[in-house]
XYZ file of C-alpha atoms in Angstrom:
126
model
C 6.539 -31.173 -48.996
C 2.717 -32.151 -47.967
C 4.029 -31.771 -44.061
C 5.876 -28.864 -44.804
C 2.495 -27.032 -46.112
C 0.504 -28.577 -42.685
C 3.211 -27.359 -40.682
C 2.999 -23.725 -41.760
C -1.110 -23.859 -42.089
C -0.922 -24.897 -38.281
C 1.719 -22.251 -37.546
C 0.020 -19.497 -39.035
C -3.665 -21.046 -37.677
C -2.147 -20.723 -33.739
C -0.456 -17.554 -34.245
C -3.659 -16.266 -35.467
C -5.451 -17.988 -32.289
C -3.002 -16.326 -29.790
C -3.802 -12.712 -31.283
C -7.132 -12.951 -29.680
C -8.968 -9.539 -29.580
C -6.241 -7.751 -31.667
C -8.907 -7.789 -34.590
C -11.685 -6.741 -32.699
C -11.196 -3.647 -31.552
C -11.387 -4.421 -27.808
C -8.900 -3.205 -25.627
C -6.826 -5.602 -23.472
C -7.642 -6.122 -19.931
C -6.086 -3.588 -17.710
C -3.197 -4.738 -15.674
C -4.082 -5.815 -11.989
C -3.199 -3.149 -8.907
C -1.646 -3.438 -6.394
C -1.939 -6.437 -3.838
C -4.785 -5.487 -0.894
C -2.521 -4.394 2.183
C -2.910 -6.686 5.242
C -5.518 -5.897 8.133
C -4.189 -6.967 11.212
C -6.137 -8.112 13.943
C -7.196 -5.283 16.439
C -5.701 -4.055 18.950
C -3.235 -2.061 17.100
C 0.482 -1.840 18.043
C 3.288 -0.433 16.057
C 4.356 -3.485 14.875
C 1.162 -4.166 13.175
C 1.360 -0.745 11.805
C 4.482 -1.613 10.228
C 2.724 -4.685 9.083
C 0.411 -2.900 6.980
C 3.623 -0.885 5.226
C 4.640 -4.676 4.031
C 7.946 -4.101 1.869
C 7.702 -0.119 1.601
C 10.664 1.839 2.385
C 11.830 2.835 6.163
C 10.677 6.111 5.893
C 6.881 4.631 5.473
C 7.343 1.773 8.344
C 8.911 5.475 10.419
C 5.437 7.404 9.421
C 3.082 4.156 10.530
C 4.827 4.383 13.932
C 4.410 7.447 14.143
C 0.930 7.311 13.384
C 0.251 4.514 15.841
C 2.377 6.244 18.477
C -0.207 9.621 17.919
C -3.053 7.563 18.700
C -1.428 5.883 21.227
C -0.721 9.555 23.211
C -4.286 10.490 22.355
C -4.952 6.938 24.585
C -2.539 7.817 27.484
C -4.542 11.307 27.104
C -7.809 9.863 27.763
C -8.791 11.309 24.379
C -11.162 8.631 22.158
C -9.136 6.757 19.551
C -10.413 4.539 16.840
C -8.078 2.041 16.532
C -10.445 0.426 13.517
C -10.081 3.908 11.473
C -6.400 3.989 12.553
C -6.126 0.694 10.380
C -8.152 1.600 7.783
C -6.211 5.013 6.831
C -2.760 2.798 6.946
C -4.682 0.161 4.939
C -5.320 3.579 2.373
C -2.149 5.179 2.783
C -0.568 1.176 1.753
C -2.910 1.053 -1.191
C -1.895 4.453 -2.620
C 1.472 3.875 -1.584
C 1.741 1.039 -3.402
C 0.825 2.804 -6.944
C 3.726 4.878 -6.835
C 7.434 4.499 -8.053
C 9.606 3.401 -4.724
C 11.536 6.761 -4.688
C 7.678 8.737 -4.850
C 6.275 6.512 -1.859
C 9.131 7.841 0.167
C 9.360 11.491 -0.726
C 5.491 10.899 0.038
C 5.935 9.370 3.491
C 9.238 11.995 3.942
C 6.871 15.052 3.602
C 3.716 13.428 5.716
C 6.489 12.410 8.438
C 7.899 15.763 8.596
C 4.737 17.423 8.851
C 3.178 14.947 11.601
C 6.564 16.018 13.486
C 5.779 19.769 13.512
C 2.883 19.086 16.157
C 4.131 18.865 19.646
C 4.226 15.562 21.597
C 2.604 16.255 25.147
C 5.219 15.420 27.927
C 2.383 12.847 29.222
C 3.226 10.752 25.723
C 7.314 10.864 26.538
């Protein structure tokens, strides 16, 4: 009966223990974001653009190439192309990406895609 009694006490004395801040008022921690997207090493190609994506759907690894290929054109132009800020907004893009439900990341990449597509490619790029 005596072990029975120490048994609960210790019971009820660690469930206590793991409430932790319930009693205090504090709120719990908030819950971690999303990973930090990779930075590839520079030069950029398309494959490290697609890199940066990591596991998102095909229609974001389709808008990084396309991103990479539109600085690549403004290269073969002779136009100035930060390949540093070209990692950086994919780096962004990834990061806000990432916050959103699978099916909003693509609709998101979808409607940047389509309007990145609207600009015509110069026939120097084909």
């Amino acid at each position: 009966m005596k072990s029975n009694i120490v048994v609960v006490a210790l019971a009820a004395a660690l469930g206590l223990a793991a409430c932790g801040d319930i009693g205090t008022g504090r709120e719990p921690p908030p819950p971690p974001g999303p990973p930090v997207p990779p930075s590839p090493d520079l030069p950029m190609t398309a494959a490290k653009a697609r890199l940066i994506m990591g596991t998102l759907s095909n229609t974001c690894m389709e808008l990084a190439t396309l991103k990479y290929d539109i600085h690549a054109c403004d290269l073969k132009q002779g136009r100035a192309s930060d390949e540093e800020a070209l990692r950086t907004e994919l780096r962004d893009l990834r990061w806000n990406l990432d916050k959103l439900t699978r099916d909003e990341a693509s609709a998101q990449c979808a409607a940047q895609t389509n309007e990145l597509r609207k600009t015509p490619k110069p026939a120097v790029c084909w």
